[in-house]
Coordinates of C-alpha atoms in Angstrom, one line a residue:
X158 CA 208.4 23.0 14.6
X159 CA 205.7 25.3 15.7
X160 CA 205.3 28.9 15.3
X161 CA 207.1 31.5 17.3
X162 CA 206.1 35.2 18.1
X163 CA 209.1 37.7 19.0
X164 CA 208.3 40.0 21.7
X165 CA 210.2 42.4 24.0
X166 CA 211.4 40.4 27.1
X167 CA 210.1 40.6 30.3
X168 CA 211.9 39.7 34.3
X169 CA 210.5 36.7 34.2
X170 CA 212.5 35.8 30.8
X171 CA 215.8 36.8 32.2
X172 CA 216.4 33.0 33.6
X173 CA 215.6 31.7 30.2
X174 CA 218.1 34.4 28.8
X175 CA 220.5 33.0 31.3
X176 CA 220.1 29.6 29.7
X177 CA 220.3 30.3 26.4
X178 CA 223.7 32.4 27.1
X179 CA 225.6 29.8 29.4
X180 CA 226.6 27.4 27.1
X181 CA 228.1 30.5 24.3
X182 CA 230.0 31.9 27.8
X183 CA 231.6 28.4 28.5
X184 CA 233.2 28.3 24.8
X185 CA 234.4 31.6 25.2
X186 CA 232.1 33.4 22.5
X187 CA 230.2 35.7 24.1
X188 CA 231.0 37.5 27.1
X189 CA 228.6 36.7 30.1
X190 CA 226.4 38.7 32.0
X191 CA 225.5 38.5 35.7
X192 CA 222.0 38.1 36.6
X193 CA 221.5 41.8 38.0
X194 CA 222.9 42.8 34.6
X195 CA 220.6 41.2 32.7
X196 CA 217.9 42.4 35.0
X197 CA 219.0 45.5 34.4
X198 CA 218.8 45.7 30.8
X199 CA 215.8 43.5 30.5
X200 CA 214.1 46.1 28.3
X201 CA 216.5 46.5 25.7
X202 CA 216.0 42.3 24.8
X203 CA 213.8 41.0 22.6
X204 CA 212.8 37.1 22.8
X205 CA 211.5 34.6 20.2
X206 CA 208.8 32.7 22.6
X207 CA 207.3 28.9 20.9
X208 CA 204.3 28.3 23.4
X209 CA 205.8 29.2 26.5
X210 CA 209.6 28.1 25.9
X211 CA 212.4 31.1 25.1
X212 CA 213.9 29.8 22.0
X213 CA 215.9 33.1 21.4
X214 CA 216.8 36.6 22.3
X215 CA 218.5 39.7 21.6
X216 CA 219.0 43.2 22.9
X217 CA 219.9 46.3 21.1
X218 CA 222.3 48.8 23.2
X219 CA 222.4 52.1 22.6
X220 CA 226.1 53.5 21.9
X221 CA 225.4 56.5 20.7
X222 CA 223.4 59.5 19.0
X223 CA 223.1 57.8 15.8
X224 CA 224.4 53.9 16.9
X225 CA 223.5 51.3 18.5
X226 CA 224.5 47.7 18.8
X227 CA 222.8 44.2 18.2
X228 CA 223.9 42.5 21.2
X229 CA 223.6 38.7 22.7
X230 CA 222.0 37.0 20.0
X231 CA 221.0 34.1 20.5
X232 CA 218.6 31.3 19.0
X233 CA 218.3 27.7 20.7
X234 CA 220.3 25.4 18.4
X235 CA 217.1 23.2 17.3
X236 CA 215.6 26.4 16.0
X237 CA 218.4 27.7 14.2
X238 CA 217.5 27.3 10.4
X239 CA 214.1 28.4 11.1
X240 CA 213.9 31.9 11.0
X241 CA 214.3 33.3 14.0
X242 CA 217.6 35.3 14.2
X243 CA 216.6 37.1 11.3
X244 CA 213.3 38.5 12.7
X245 CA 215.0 39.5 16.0
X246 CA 217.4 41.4 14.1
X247 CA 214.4 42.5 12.1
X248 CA 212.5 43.5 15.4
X249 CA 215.7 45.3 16.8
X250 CA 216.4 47.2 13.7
X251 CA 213.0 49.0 13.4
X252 CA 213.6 49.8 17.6
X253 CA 216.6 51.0 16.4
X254 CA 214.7 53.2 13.5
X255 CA 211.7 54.0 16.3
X256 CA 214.9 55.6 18.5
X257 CA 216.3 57.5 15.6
X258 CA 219.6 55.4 15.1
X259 CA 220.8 55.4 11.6
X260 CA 223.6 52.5 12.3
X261 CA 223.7 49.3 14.6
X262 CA 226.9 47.9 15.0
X263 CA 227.6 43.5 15.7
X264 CA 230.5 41.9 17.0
X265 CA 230.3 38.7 15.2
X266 CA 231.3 35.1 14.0
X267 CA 227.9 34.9 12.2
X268 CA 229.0 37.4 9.3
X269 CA 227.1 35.4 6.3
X270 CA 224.0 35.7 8.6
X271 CA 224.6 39.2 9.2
X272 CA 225.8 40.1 6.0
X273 CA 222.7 39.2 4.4
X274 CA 220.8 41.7 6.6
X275 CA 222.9 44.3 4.6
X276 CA 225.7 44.5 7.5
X277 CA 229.3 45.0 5.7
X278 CA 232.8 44.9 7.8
X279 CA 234.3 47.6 9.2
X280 CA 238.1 49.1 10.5
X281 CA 238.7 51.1 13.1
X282 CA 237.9 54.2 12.6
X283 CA 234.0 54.2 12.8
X284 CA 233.4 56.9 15.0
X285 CA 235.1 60.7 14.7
X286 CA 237.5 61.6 17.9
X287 CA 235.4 63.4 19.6
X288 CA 232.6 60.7 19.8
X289 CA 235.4 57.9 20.5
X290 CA 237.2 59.7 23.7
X291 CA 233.9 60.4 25.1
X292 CA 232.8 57.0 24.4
X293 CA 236.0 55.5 26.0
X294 CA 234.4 57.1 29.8
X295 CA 231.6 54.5 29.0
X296 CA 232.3 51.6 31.7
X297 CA 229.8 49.4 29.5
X298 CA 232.3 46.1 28.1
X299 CA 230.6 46.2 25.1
X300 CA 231.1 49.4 23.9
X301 CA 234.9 49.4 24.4
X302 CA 234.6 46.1 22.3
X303 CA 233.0 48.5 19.8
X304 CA 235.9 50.5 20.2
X305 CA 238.1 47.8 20.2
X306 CA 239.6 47.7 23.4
X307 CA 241.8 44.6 23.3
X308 CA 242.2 45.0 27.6
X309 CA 238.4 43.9 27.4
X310 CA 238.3 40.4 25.0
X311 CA 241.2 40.5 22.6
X312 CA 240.2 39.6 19.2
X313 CA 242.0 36.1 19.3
X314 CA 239.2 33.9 18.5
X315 CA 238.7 35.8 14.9
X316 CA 235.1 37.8 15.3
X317 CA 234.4 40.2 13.0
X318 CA 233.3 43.7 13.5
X319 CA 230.4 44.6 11.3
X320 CA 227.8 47.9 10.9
X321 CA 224.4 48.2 8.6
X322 CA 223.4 51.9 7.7
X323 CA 219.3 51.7 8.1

């Protein structure tokens, strides 16, 4: 395999982060994102680029004062094994840093992966109530995942919900 270089993501990756999230979408594992969206939120992703082919992405959302989350990550499955999820989540936890977080939050099936990058399982009570019932106004899916909200994805596949103190 040759090298890669991870790099925020630009418009013209967004069909290329369309691609890579299709196929999770059809088996029901992450939630999918129309095109607008994605557009939208373009500069909150991160992509791993191999000459010019998108091999994998990820976005970190901020939730919060102090929290964010690592969102839609993603690595093409012939570069899995290679490297590349870890320095995305590497890239997005010193955003997170440059932004002043001091916690990013995953909804996850990958929780070796993530739980060598010093992320540990949580409960529910991760915010205090104050934070959570202003929180709940958010109409962002993702954040009343973080809050999970089973009316958004209920929990039946088995993900876990996991947060790293930087």
């Amino acid at each position: 395999m040759s090298t890669f270089v991870v790099r925020p993501a630009r418009t013209s990756d967004v069909p290329a982060i369309l691609a890579l999230l299709d196929p999770w979408v059809q088996r029901r594992i992450l939630l999918g994102k129309e095109r607008v969206t994605l557009y939208e939120s373009v500069q909150e992703f991160v992509v791993a680029e191999a000459g010019e082919q998108i091999v994998g992405c990820g976005a970190l959302h901020v939730m919060w004062e102090d929290l964010g989350e690592i969102r839609t990550l993603i690595v093409d499955d012939r570069w899995l094994q290679h490297g590349v999820g870890g320095r995305i989540v590497a890239g997005l936890e010193q955003r997170a840093r440059d932004l002043g977080l001091s916690r990013l939050f995953c909804l996850t099936f990958e929780v070796e992966f993530f739980g060598r990058r010093g992320f540990e399982p949580i409960g529910e009570q991760v915010v205090d109530a104050d934070v959570y019932s202003q929180l709940l106004r958010s109409p962002d899916e993702g954040v009343a995942e973080f809050l999970d909200l089973a009316h958004v994805k209920p929990n039946t596949l088995g993900n876990t919900r996991m947060l790293k103190r930087l």
